[in-house]
mmCIF file of C-alpha atoms in Angstrom:
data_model
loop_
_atom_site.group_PDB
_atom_site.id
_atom_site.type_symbol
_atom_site.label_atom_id
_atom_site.label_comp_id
_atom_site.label_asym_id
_atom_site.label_seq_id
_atom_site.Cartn_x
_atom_site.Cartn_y
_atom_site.Cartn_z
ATOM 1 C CA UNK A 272 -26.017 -38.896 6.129
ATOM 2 C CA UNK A 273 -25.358 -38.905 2.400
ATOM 3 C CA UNK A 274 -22.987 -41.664 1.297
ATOM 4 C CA UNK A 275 -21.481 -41.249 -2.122
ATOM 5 C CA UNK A 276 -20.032 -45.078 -3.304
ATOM 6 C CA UNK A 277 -17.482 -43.818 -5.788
ATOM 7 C CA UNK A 278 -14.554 -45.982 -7.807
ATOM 8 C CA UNK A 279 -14.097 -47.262 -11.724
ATOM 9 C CA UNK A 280 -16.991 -48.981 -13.507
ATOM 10 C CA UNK A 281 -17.157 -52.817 -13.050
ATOM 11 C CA UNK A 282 -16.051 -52.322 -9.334
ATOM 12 C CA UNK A 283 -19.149 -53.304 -8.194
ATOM 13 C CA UNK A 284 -20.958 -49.596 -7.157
ATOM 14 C CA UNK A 285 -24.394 -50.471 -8.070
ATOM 15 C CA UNK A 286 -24.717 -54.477 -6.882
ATOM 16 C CA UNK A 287 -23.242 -53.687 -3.455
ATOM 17 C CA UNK A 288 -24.380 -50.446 -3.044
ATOM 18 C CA UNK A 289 -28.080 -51.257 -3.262
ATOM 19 C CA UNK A 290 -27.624 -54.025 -0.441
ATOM 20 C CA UNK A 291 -26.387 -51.235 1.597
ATOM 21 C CA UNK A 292 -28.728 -48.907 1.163
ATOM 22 C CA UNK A 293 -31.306 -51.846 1.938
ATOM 23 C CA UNK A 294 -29.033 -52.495 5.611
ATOM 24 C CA UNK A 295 -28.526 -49.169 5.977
ATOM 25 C CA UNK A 296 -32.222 -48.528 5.318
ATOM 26 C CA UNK A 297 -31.427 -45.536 3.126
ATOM 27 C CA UNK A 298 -33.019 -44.414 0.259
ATOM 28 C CA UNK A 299 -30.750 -45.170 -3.051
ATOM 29 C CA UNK A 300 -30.371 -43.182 -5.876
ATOM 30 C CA UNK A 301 -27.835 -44.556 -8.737
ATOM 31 C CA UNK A 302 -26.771 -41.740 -11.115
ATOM 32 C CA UNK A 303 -26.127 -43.889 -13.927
ATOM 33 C CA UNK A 304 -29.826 -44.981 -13.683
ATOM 34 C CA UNK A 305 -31.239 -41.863 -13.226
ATOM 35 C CA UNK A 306 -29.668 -40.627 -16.297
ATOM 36 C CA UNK A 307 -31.164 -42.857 -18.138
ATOM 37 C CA UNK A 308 -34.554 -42.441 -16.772
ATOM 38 C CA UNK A 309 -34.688 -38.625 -17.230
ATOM 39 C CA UNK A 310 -32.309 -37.743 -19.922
ATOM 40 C CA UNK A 311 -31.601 -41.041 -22.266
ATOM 41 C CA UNK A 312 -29.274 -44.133 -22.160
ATOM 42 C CA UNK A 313 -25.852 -42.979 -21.711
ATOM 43 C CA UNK A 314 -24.083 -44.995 -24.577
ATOM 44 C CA UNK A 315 -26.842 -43.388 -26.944
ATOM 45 C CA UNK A 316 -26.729 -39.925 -25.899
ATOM 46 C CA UNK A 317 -22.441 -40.252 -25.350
ATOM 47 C CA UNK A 318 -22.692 -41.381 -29.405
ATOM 48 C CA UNK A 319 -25.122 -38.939 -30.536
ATOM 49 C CA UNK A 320 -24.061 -35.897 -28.152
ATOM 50 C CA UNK A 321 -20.100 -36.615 -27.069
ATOM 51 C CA UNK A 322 -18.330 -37.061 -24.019
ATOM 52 C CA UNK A 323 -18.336 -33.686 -23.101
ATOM 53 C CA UNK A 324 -21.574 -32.972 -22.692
ATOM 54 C CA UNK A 325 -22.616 -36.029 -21.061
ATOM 55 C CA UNK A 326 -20.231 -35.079 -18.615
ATOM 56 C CA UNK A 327 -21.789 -31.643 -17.996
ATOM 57 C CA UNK A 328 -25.199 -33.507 -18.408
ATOM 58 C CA UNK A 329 -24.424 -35.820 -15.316
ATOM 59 C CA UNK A 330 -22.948 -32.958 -13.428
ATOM 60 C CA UNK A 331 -26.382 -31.271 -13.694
ATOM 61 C CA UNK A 332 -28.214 -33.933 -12.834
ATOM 62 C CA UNK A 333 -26.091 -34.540 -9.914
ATOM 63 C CA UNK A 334 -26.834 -31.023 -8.463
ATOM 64 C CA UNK A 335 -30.683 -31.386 -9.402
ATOM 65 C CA UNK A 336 -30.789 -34.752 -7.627
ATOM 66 C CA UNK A 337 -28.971 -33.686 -4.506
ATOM 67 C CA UNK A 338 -31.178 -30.325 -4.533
ATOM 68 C CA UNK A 339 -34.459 -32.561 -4.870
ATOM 69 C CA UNK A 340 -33.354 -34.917 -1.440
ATOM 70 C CA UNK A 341 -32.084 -32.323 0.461
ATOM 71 C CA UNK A 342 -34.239 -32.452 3.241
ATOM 72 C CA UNK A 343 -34.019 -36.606 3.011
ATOM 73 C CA UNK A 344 -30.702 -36.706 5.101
ATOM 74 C CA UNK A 345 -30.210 -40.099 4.748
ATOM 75 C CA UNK A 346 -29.520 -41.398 1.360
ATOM 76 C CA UNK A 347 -26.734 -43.671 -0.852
ATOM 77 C CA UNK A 348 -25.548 -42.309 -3.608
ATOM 78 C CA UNK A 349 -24.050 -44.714 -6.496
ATOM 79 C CA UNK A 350 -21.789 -42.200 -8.471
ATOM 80 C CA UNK A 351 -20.987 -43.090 -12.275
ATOM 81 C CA UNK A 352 -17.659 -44.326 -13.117
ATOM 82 C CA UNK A 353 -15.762 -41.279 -14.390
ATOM 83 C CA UNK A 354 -17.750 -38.536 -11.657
ATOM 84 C CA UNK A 355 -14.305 -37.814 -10.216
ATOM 85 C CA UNK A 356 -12.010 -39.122 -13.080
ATOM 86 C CA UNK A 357 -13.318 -37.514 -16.218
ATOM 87 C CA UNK A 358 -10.171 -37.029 -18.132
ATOM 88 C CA UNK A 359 -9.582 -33.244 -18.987
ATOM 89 C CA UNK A 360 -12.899 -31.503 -16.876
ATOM 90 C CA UNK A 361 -10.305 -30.896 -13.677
ATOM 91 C CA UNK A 362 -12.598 -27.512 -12.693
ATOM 92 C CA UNK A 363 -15.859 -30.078 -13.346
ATOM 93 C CA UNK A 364 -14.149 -32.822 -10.872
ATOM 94 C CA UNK A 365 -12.555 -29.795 -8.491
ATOM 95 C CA UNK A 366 -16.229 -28.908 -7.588
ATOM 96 C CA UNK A 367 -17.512 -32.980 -7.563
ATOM 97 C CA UNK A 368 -14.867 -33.479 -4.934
ATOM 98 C CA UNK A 369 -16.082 -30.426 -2.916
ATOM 99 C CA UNK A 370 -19.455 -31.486 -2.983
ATOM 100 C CA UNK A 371 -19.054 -34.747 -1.987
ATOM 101 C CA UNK A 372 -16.294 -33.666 1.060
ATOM 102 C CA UNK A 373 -19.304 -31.043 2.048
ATOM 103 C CA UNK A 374 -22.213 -32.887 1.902
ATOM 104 C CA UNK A 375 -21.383 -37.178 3.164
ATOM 105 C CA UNK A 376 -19.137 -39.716 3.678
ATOM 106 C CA UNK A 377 -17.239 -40.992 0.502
ATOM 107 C CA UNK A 378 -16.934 -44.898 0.202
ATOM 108 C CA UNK A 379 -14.179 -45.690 -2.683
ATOM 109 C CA UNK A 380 -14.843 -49.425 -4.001
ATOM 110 C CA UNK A 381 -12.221 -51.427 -6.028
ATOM 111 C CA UNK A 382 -11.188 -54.892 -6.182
ATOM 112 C CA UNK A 383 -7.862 -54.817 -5.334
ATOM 113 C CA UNK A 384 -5.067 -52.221 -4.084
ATOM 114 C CA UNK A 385 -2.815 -54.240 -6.652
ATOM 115 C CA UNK A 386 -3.783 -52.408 -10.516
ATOM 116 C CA UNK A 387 -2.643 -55.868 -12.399
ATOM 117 C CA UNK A 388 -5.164 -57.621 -10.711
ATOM 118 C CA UNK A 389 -8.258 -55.008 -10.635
ATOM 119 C CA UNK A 390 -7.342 -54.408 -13.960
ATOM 120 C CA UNK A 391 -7.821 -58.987 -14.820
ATOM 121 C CA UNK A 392 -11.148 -58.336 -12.653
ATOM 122 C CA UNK A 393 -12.546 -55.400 -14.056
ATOM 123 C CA UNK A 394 -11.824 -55.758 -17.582
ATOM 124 C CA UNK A 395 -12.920 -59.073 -17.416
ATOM 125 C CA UNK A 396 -16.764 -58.033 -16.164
ATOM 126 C CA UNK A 397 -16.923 -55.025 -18.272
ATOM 127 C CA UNK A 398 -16.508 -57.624 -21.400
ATOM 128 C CA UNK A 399 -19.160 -59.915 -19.952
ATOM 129 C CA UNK A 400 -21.979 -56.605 -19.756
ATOM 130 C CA UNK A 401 -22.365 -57.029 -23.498
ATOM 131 C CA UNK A 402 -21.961 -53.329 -24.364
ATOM 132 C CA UNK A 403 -19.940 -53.831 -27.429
ATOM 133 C CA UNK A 404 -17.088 -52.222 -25.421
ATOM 134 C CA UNK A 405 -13.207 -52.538 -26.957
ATOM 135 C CA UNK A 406 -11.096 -54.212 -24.350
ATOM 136 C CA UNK A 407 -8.253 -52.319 -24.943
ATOM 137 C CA UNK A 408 -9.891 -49.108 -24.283
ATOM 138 C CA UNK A 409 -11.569 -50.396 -21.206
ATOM 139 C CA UNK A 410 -8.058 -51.571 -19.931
ATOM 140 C CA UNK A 411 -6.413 -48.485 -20.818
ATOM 141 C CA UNK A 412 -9.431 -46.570 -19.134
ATOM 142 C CA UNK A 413 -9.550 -48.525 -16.138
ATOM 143 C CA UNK A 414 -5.744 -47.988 -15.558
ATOM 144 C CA UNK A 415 -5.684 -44.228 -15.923
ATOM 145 C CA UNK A 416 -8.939 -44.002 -13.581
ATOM 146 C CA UNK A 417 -7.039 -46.734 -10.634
ATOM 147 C CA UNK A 418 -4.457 -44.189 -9.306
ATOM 148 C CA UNK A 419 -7.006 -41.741 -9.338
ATOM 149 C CA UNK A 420 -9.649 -43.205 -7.398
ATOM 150 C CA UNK A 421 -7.208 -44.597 -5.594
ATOM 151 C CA UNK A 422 -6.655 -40.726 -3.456
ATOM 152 C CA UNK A 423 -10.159 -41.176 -2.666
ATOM 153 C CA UNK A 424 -12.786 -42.390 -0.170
ATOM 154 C CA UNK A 425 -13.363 -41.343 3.434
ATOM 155 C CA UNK A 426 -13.510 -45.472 3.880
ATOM 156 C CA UNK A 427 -11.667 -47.475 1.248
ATOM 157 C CA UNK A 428 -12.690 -50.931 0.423
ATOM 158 C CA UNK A 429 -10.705 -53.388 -1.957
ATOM 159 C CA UNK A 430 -12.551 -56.851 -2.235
ATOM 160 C CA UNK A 431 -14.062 -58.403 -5.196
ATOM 161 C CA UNK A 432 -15.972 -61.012 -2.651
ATOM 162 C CA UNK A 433 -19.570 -61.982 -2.905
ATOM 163 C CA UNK A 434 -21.506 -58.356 -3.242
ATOM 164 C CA UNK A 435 -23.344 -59.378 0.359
ATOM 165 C CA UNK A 436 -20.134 -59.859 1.579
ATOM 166 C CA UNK A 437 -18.807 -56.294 0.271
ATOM 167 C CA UNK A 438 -22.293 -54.441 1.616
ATOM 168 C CA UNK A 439 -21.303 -56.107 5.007
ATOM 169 C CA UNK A 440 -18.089 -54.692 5.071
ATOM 170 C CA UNK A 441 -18.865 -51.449 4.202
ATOM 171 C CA UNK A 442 -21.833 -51.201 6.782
ATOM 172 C CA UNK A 443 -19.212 -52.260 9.356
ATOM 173 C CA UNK A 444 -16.997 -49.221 8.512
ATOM 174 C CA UNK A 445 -19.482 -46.628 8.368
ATOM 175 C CA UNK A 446 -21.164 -47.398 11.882
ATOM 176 C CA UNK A 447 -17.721 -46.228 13.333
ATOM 177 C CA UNK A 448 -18.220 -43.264 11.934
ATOM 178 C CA UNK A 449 -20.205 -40.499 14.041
ATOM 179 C CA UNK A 450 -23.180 -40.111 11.816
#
């Protein structure tokens, strides 16, 4: 079974997501780190490059990664923040979402269902990665991404617990699915 974790940066994808795939004892791959292990750190090649074509950079690298484990059927997959919010690619995130119905399980991550208080939690640890990120665009990014993420996710899970405590819980709701 392919599991895609999907939701907003700061959510806590990556931390939790690698304890699962450690329970789970699936193989892991997270996008945003493969990027920057085959193509080049994202904030570099976003600055020198655009948006744009990171976007259509990740989407390729998405498709090459999923065509390189196909035969490994059991693998996590920690999507990057914007993979099925980037603002204005709707046929780029129409085909994302097909994918990801077709080939797993989706497993949306936030820290709240209220937006005021994912927005305090998120914010608040995107300011503390030291990225030299503006915190009014990261609120104002975060908010417009929410109520989108927030259709997703075969499983939903809103908790900003203890990243063990998260893994747990989404462990728990997989095994009731028939994988």
């Amino acid at each position: 079974m392919k599991i895609f974790i999907i939701g907003p940066g700061g959510v806590g994808k990556s931390t939790a997501g690698k304890i699962l795939a450690k329970k789970l004892e699936y193989d892991l791959i997270d996008l945003d780190q493969e990027y920057c292990k085959r193509i080049q750190n994202i904030g570099i090649f976003i600055h020198v490059y655009g948006y744009e074509k990171y976007c259509y950079k990740n989407s390729e690298l998405f498709y090459q990664l999923l065509e390189e484990k196909d035969k490994k059927k059991n693998i996590v997959f920690i999507l990057s923040s914007g993979f099925l919010a980037h603002e204005g690619f709707n046929n780029l995130i129409k085909k994302h979402r097909q994918t990801i119905q077709e080939k797993g399980l989706s497993l949306l991550l936030l820290p709240s269902k209220s937006l005021e208080e994912s927005t305090t939690i998120v914010v608040k640890r995107q300011m503390k990665r030291g990225l030299n990120l503006d915190l009014a665009s990261e609120k104002q990014k975060f908010i417009e991404r929410f109520s989108i993420y927030k259709q997703f996710g075969d499983i939903q899970i809103f908790s900003y617990q203890n990243p063990k405590i998260i893994a747990l819980e989404m462990f728990n709701k997989i095994k009731t699915y028939d994988l």
